[in-house]
């Protein structure tokens, strides 16, 4: 990642959209090393990525506009039927999807957890999972589509609510 990319946005898996703020030298032990300072948007998290790890696949570019539109379209469709599995298995799958940082997988976590919230109550851990998935999806969609994440969230969640109501009425 050349220093010309400072200021650009990227996705750090498990964290969400982040901005490359600077290339800085820090001393670790007695050795001076170069690190990229990366700030995760909407949180106070800062990631120090060793310059030597660039290209190791620890982050990805934001999806393109077509990818973002595809995810929005999928979120507006009814969720596929759920397979029978225990909450522990499902929780692991949801955690893995969130940690992957892949927009499509994180969006599925968002949809699933929102449906759980509407049809019942969520535990503290489940609520955190929903909040993290929501933040990650809306940040990336907002950045790519140049739309306000709050408005996008309202639009998506209205559709989620409609889908749940339609399913209950059927």
Coordinates of N, CA and C in Angstrom, one line a residue:
X1 N 0.9 -1.2 0.0 CA 0.0 0.0 0.0 C 0.9 1.2 0.0
X2 N 1.1 1.8 -1.1 CA 1.9 3.0 -1.2 C 1.3 4.2 -0.4
X3 N 2.2 5.1 0.0 CA 1.7 6.2 0.9 C 0.7 7.1 0.1
X4 N 0.6 6.9 -1.2 CA -0.4 7.7 -2.0 C -1.8 7.2 -1.6
X5 N -2.0 6.1 -1.0 CA -3.3 5.6 -0.6 C -3.7 6.1 0.7
X6 N -2.9 6.9 1.4 CA -3.3 7.4 2.7 C -4.5 8.3 2.5
X7 N -5.5 8.0 3.3 CA -6.8 8.7 3.1 C -7.9 7.8 2.5
X8 N -7.4 6.7 1.9 CA -8.4 5.8 1.2 C -9.1 4.9 2.3
X9 N -10.2 4.4 1.8 CA -11.0 3.5 2.6 C -10.8 2.0 2.3
X10 N -10.9 1.2 3.3 CA -10.7 -0.3 3.1 C -11.6 -1.0 4.1
X11 N -11.7 -2.3 4.0 CA -12.5 -3.1 4.9 C -11.5 -4.0 5.7
X12 N -11.5 -3.8 7.0 CA -10.7 -4.7 7.8 C -11.6 -5.7 8.4
X13 N -11.5 -7.0 8.1 CA -12.4 -8.0 8.5 C -12.6 -8.0 10.1
X14 N -13.9 -8.1 10.4 CA -14.3 -8.2 11.8 C -14.4 -6.8 12.4
X15 N -13.9 -5.7 11.7 CA -13.9 -4.4 12.2 C -14.9 -3.5 11.4
X16 N -14.8 -3.6 10.1 CA -15.6 -2.8 9.2 C -14.8 -1.9 8.4
X17 N -15.4 -0.8 7.9 CA -14.7 0.2 7.0 C -13.8 1.0 7.9
X18 N -12.6 1.2 7.3 CA -11.5 1.9 8.0 C -10.8 2.8 7.0
X19 N -10.2 3.9 7.5 CA -9.5 4.8 6.7 C -8.0 4.7 7.0
X20 N -7.2 4.7 6.0 CA -5.7 4.7 6.2 C -5.4 6.1 6.5
X21 N -4.9 6.4 7.7 CA -4.6 7.8 8.1 C -3.1 8.2 7.9
X22 N -2.2 7.3 8.1 CA -0.8 7.7 8.0 C 0.1 6.5 7.9
X23 N 1.3 6.8 7.4 CA 2.4 5.8 7.5 C 3.4 6.4 8.5
X24 N 3.6 5.6 9.6 CA 4.4 6.1 10.7 C 5.5 5.1 11.1
X25 N 6.6 5.7 11.6 CA 7.6 4.8 12.1 C 7.5 4.7 13.6
X26 N 7.5 3.5 14.1 CA 7.5 3.2 15.5 C 8.6 2.3 15.9
X27 N 9.1 2.4 17.1 CA 10.2 1.6 17.6 C 9.6 0.4 18.4
X28 N 9.9 -0.8 18.0 CA 9.5 -2.0 18.7 C 10.8 -2.6 19.2
X29 N 11.0 -2.6 20.5 CA 12.3 -3.1 21.1 C 13.3 -2.0 20.7
X30 N 14.3 -2.4 19.9 CA 15.3 -1.5 19.4 C 15.2 -1.2 17.9
X31 N 14.2 -1.9 17.3 CA 14.1 -1.8 15.8 C 13.0 -0.8 15.4
X32 N 13.4 0.1 14.5 CA 12.4 1.0 14.0 C 11.6 0.3 12.8
X33 N 10.3 0.3 12.9 CA 9.5 -0.3 11.9 C 8.4 0.6 11.4
X34 N 8.0 0.5 10.1 CA 7.0 1.3 9.6 C 5.6 0.6 9.8
X35 N 4.6 1.4 10.2 CA 3.3 0.9 10.4 C 2.3 1.9 9.7
X36 N 1.2 1.3 9.1 CA 0.1 2.1 8.7 C -0.8 2.3 9.8
X37 N -1.2 3.5 10.1 CA -2.2 3.8 11.1 C -3.6 3.8 10.4
X38 N -4.4 2.9 10.9 CA -5.7 2.7 10.2 C -6.8 3.0 11.3
X39 N -7.7 3.9 11.0 CA -8.8 4.2 12.0 C -10.1 3.6 11.5
X40 N -10.7 2.8 12.3 CA -12.0 2.1 12.0 C -13.1 3.2 12.2
X41 N -13.9 3.4 11.1 CA -14.9 4.4 11.2 C -15.9 4.1 12.2
X42 N -16.5 5.1 12.8 CA -17.6 5.0 13.8 C -17.2 4.3 15.1
X43 N -15.9 4.1 15.3 CA -15.4 3.5 16.5 C -14.2 4.3 16.9
X44 N -13.7 4.0 18.1 CA -12.4 4.6 18.5 C -11.2 3.7 18.3
X45 N -11.4 2.6 17.5 CA -10.4 1.7 17.3 C -9.3 2.2 16.3
X46 N -8.1 2.0 16.6 CA -7.0 2.2 15.7 C -6.2 0.9 15.5
X47 N -5.9 0.6 14.3 CA -5.2 -0.6 13.9 C -3.8 -0.1 13.4
X48 N -2.8 -0.7 13.9 CA -1.4 -0.4 13.5 C -1.0 -1.6 12.6
X49 N -0.9 -1.5 11.4 CA -0.6 -2.5 10.4 C 0.8 -2.4 10.0
X50 N 1.7 -3.4 10.3 CA 3.1 -3.3 9.8 C 3.1 -3.2 8.3
X51 N 3.9 -2.3 7.8 CA 4.0 -2.1 6.4 C 4.5 -3.4 5.7
X52 N 5.2 -4.2 6.4 CA 5.7 -5.5 5.8 C 4.5 -6.5 5.6
X53 N 3.4 -6.3 6.2 CA 2.2 -7.2 6.1 C 1.3 -6.8 4.9
X54 N 1.6 -5.7 4.3 CA 0.8 -5.3 3.2 C 0.8 -6.4 2.1
X55 N -0.4 -6.7 1.6 CA -0.5 -7.7 0.6 C -0.7 -9.1 1.2
X56 N -0.8 -9.2 2.5 CA -1.0 -10.5 3.2 C -2.5 -10.9 3.3
X57 N -3.4 -10.1 2.7 CA -4.8 -10.4 2.7 C -5.5 -10.1 4.0
X58 N -4.9 -9.2 4.9 CA -5.5 -8.9 6.1 C -6.6 -7.8 6.0
X59 N -6.8 -7.3 4.8 CA -7.9 -6.3 4.6 C -8.3 -6.4 3.1
X60 N -9.4 -5.8 2.7 CA -9.8 -5.8 1.3 C -10.3 -4.4 0.9
X61 N -10.4 -4.3 -0.4 CA -11.0 -3.0 -0.9 C -12.5 -3.1 -0.7
X62 N -13.2 -1.9 -0.6 CA -14.6 -1.9 -0.6 C -15.2 -2.6 -1.8
X63 N -16.4 -3.1 -1.7 CA -17.0 -3.7 -2.9 C -17.3 -2.6 -3.9
X64 N -17.5 -2.9 -5.2 CA -17.8 -1.9 -6.2 C -19.3 -1.6 -6.1
X65 N -19.7 -0.6 -6.9 CA -21.1 -0.1 -6.8 C -22.0 -1.3 -7.2
X66 N -21.7 -2.1 -8.2 CA -22.5 -3.2 -8.6 C -22.7 -4.2 -7.4
X67 N -21.6 -4.5 -6.7 CA -21.6 -5.4 -5.6 C -22.5 -4.8 -4.5
X68 N -22.4 -3.5 -4.2 CA -23.3 -2.9 -3.2 C -24.7 -3.0 -3.6
X69 N -25.0 -2.7 -4.8 CA -26.4 -2.8 -5.3 C -27.0 -4.2 -5.2
X70 N -26.1 -5.2 -5.5 CA -26.5 -6.6 -5.4 C -26.8 -7.0 -4.0
X71 N -26.0 -6.5 -3.0 CA -26.3 -6.8 -1.6 C -27.6 -6.1 -1.2
X72 N -27.8 -4.9 -1.6 CA -29.1 -4.2 -1.2 C -30.3 -5.0 -1.8
X73 N -30.2 -5.4 -3.0 CA -31.2 -6.2 -3.6 C -31.5 -7.5 -2.9
X74 N -30.4 -8.2 -2.5 CA -30.6 -9.5 -1.7 C -31.2 -9.2 -0.4
X75 N -30.9 -8.1 0.3 CA -31.4 -7.8 1.6 C -32.9 -7.5 1.5
X76 N -33.4 -7.1 0.3 CA -34.8 -6.8 0.1 C -35.6 -8.0 -0.2
X77 N -35.0 -9.1 -0.4 CA -35.7 -10.4 -0.7 C -35.9 -11.2 0.6
X78 N -36.9 -12.1 0.6 CA -37.0 -12.9 1.8 C -35.8 -13.8 2.0
X79 N -35.5 -14.0 3.3 CA -34.4 -14.8 3.6 C -34.6 -16.3 3.2
X80 N -33.6 -17.0 2.9 CA -33.8 -18.4 2.6 C -34.2 -19.2 3.8
X81 N -34.8 -20.3 3.6 CA -35.3 -21.2 4.8 C -34.0 -21.5 5.6
X82 N -34.2 -21.5 6.9 CA -33.1 -21.8 7.8 C -33.0 -23.3 8.0
X83 N -31.8 -23.8 8.0 CA -31.6 -25.2 8.3 C -31.6 -25.4 9.8
X84 N -32.0 -26.6 10.2 CA -32.0 -26.9 11.6 C -30.6 -27.1 12.2
X85 N -30.3 -26.3 13.2 CA -29.0 -26.4 13.9 C -29.2 -25.8 15.2
X86 N -28.3 -26.2 16.1 CA -28.4 -25.6 17.5 C -27.9 -24.2 17.5
X87 N -28.3 -23.5 18.6 CA -27.9 -22.1 18.6 C -26.3 -22.0 18.7
X88 N -25.7 -22.9 19.3 CA -24.2 -22.9 19.4 C -23.6 -23.0 18.0
X89 N -24.1 -23.9 17.2 CA -23.7 -24.0 15.8 C -24.0 -22.8 15.0
X90 N -25.2 -22.3 15.1 CA -25.6 -21.1 14.4 C -24.7 -19.9 14.8
X91 N -24.5 -19.8 16.1 CA -23.7 -18.7 16.6 C -22.3 -18.7 16.1
X92 N -21.7 -19.9 16.0 CA -20.4 -20.0 15.4 C -20.4 -19.6 13.9
X93 N -21.4 -20.0 13.2 CA -21.5 -19.7 11.8 C -21.7 -18.2 11.6
X94 N -22.5 -17.5 12.5 CA -22.7 -16.1 12.4 C -21.4 -15.4 12.8
X95 N -20.7 -15.8 13.8 CA -19.4 -15.2 14.2 C -18.4 -15.3 13.0
X96 N -18.3 -16.5 12.4 CA -17.4 -16.7 11.3 C -17.8 -15.8 10.1
X97 N -19.0 -15.6 9.9 CA -19.5 -14.7 8.8 C -19.1 -13.3 9.1
X98 N -19.3 -12.9 10.3 CA -18.9 -11.5 10.7 C -17.4 -11.3 10.6
X99 N -16.6 -12.3 11.1 CA -15.2 -12.1 11.1 C -14.6 -12.2 9.6
X100 N -15.3 -12.8 8.7 CA -14.8 -12.9 7.3 C -14.7 -11.5 6.7
X101 N -15.5 -10.6 7.1 CA -15.5 -9.2 6.5 C -16.1 -9.1 5.1
X102 N -16.6 -10.3 4.6 CA -17.2 -10.3 3.3 C -18.6 -9.6 3.4
X103 N -18.9 -8.6 2.6 CA -20.1 -7.9 2.7 C -21.3 -8.8 2.6
X104 N -21.4 -9.7 1.7 CA -22.5 -10.6 1.5 C -22.8 -11.4 2.8
X105 N -21.7 -11.9 3.4 CA -21.9 -12.8 4.5 C -22.3 -11.9 5.8
X106 N -21.7 -10.8 5.9 CA -22.1 -9.9 7.0 C -23.5 -9.4 6.9
X107 N -23.9 -9.2 5.7 CA -25.3 -8.7 5.4 C -26.3 -9.8 5.8
X108 N -25.9 -11.1 5.6 CA -26.8 -12.2 6.0 C -26.9 -12.2 7.5
X109 N -25.8 -12.0 8.2 CA -25.9 -11.9 9.7 C -26.8 -10.8 10.1
X110 N -26.7 -9.6 9.5 CA -27.6 -8.5 9.8 C -29.0 -8.9 9.6
X111 N -29.4 -9.5 8.5 CA -30.8 -9.8 8.2 C -31.3 -10.9 9.2
X112 N -30.5 -11.9 9.5 CA -30.9 -12.9 10.4 C -31.1 -12.4 11.8
X113 N -30.1 -11.6 12.3 CA -30.3 -11.1 13.7 C -31.4 -10.1 13.8
X114 N -31.6 -9.3 12.7 CA -32.7 -8.3 12.8 C -34.1 -9.1 12.9
X115 N -34.2 -10.2 12.1 CA -35.4 -11.0 12.1 C -35.6 -11.6 13.5
X116 N -34.5 -12.0 14.1 CA -34.6 -12.6 15.5 C -35.1 -11.5 16.5
X117 N -34.6 -10.3 16.3 CA -35.0 -9.2 17.2 C -36.5 -8.9 17.0
X118 N -37.0 -8.9 15.8 CA -38.4 -8.6 15.5 C -39.3 -9.7 16.0
X119 N -38.9 -10.9 15.9 CA -39.8 -12.0 16.3 C -39.6 -12.5 17.7
X120 N -38.6 -11.9 18.4 CA -38.4 -12.3 19.8 C -37.5 -11.3 20.4
X121 N -36.9 -11.7 21.5 CA -35.9 -10.8 22.2 C -34.5 -11.3 22.0
X122 N -33.5 -10.4 22.0 CA -32.1 -10.8 21.9 C -31.4 -10.7 23.2
X123 N -30.5 -11.7 23.4 CA -29.6 -11.6 24.6 C -28.6 -10.4 24.3
X124 N -27.9 -10.1 25.3 CA -26.9 -9.0 25.2 C -25.9 -9.4 24.1
X125 N -25.4 -10.6 24.0 CA -24.4 -11.0 23.0 C -25.0 -11.0 21.6
X126 N -26.3 -11.4 21.5 CA -27.0 -11.4 20.2 C -27.2 -9.9 19.7
X127 N -27.5 -9.1 20.7 CA -27.7 -7.6 20.3 C -26.4 -7.0 19.8
X128 N -25.3 -7.4 20.5 CA -24.0 -6.9 20.0 C -23.6 -7.4 18.6
X129 N -24.0 -8.7 18.4 CA -23.8 -9.3 17.0 C -24.6 -8.5 16.0
X130 N -25.8 -8.2 16.3 CA -26.7 -7.4 15.4 C -26.1 -6.0 15.2
X131 N -25.7 -5.3 16.3 CA -25.1 -4.0 16.1 C -23.9 -4.0 15.3
X132 N -23.0 -4.9 15.5 CA -21.7 -5.0 14.7 C -22.0 -5.3 13.3
X133 N -22.9 -6.2 13.0 CA -23.2 -6.5 11.6 C -23.9 -5.3 10.9
X134 N -24.8 -4.7 11.6 CA -25.5 -3.5 11.1 C -24.5 -2.4 10.8
X135 N -23.6 -2.1 11.7 CA -22.6 -1.1 11.5 C -21.7 -1.4 10.3
X136 N -21.2 -2.6 10.2 CA -20.3 -3.0 9.1 C -21.0 -2.9 7.8
X137 N -22.2 -3.4 7.7 CA -22.9 -3.3 6.4 C -23.2 -1.9 6.0
X138 N -23.8 -1.1 6.9 CA -24.2 0.2 6.6 C -23.0 1.1 6.3
X139 N -21.9 1.0 6.9 CA -20.7 1.8 6.6 C -20.3 1.5 5.2
X140 N -20.2 0.2 4.8 CA -19.6 -0.1 3.5 C -20.6 0.3 2.4
X141 N -21.9 0.0 2.6 CA -22.9 0.4 1.6 C -22.9 1.9 1.5
X142 N -22.9 2.6 2.6 CA -23.0 4.1 2.6 C -21.8 4.7 1.9
X143 N -20.6 4.1 2.1 CA -19.4 4.7 1.5 C -19.4 4.4 0.0
X144 N -19.8 3.2 -0.4 CA -19.8 2.9 -1.8 C -20.9 3.6 -2.6
X145 N -22.1 3.6 -2.0 CA -23.2 4.2 -2.7 C -23.3 5.7 -2.5
X146 N -22.4 6.3 -1.7 CA -22.4 7.7 -1.3 C -23.8 8.1 -0.8
X147 N -24.2 7.3 0.2 CA -25.5 7.6 0.9 C -25.3 7.6 2.4
X148 N -26.2 8.3 3.1 CA -26.1 8.3 4.5 C -26.4 6.9 5.1
X149 N -25.5 6.4 5.9 CA -25.7 5.1 6.5 C -27.0 5.0 7.3
X150 N -27.3 6.1 8.0 CA -28.6 6.1 8.9 C -29.8 5.9 8.0
X151 N -29.8 6.7 6.9 CA -31.0 6.5 6.0 C -31.1 5.1 5.4
X152 N -29.9 4.6 5.0 CA -29.9 3.3 4.4 C -30.4 2.3 5.4
X153 N -30.0 2.4 6.7 CA -30.4 1.5 7.7 C -31.9 1.5 7.9
X154 N -32.5 2.7 7.9 CA -33.9 2.9 8.0 C -34.6 2.2 6.8
X155 N -34.1 2.4 5.6 CA -34.7 1.8 4.4 C -34.7 0.3 4.5
X156 N -33.5 -0.2 4.8 CA -33.3 -1.7 4.9 C -34.2 -2.3 6.0
X157 N -34.2 -1.7 7.2 CA -35.0 -2.2 8.3 C -36.5 -2.2 8.1
X158 N -36.9 -1.1 7.4 CA -38.4 -1.1 7.0 C -38.7 -2.3 6.1
X159 N -37.8 -2.6 5.2 CA -38.0 -3.8 4.3 C -37.9 -5.1 5.1
X160 N -37.0 -5.2 6.0 CA -36.9 -6.4 6.9 C -38.2 -6.5 7.6
X161 N -38.8 -5.4 8.2 CA -40.0 -5.5 8.9 C -41.2 -6.0 8.0
X162 N -41.2 -5.4 6.8 CA -42.2 -5.9 5.9 C -42.1 -7.4 5.6
X163 N -40.9 -7.9 5.4 CA -40.7 -9.3 5.1 C -41.2 -10.2 6.3
X164 N -40.9 -9.7 7.5 CA -41.4 -10.5 8.7 C -42.9 -10.5 8.8
X165 N -43.5 -9.3 8.5 CA -44.9 -9.2 8.6 C -45.6 -10.0 7.5
X166 N -45.0 -10.0 6.3 CA -45.6 -10.9 5.2 C -45.5 -12.4 5.6
X167 N -44.4 -12.8 6.2 CA -44.2 -14.2 6.5 C -45.2 -14.6 7.6
X168 N -45.4 -13.7 8.6 CA -46.4 -14.0 9.6 C -47.8 -14.0 9.1
X169 N -48.1 -13.2 8.1 CA -49.5 -13.2 7.6 C -49.8 -14.4 6.7
X170 N -48.7 -15.0 6.2 CA -48.9 -16.2 5.3 C -49.3 -17.4 6.0

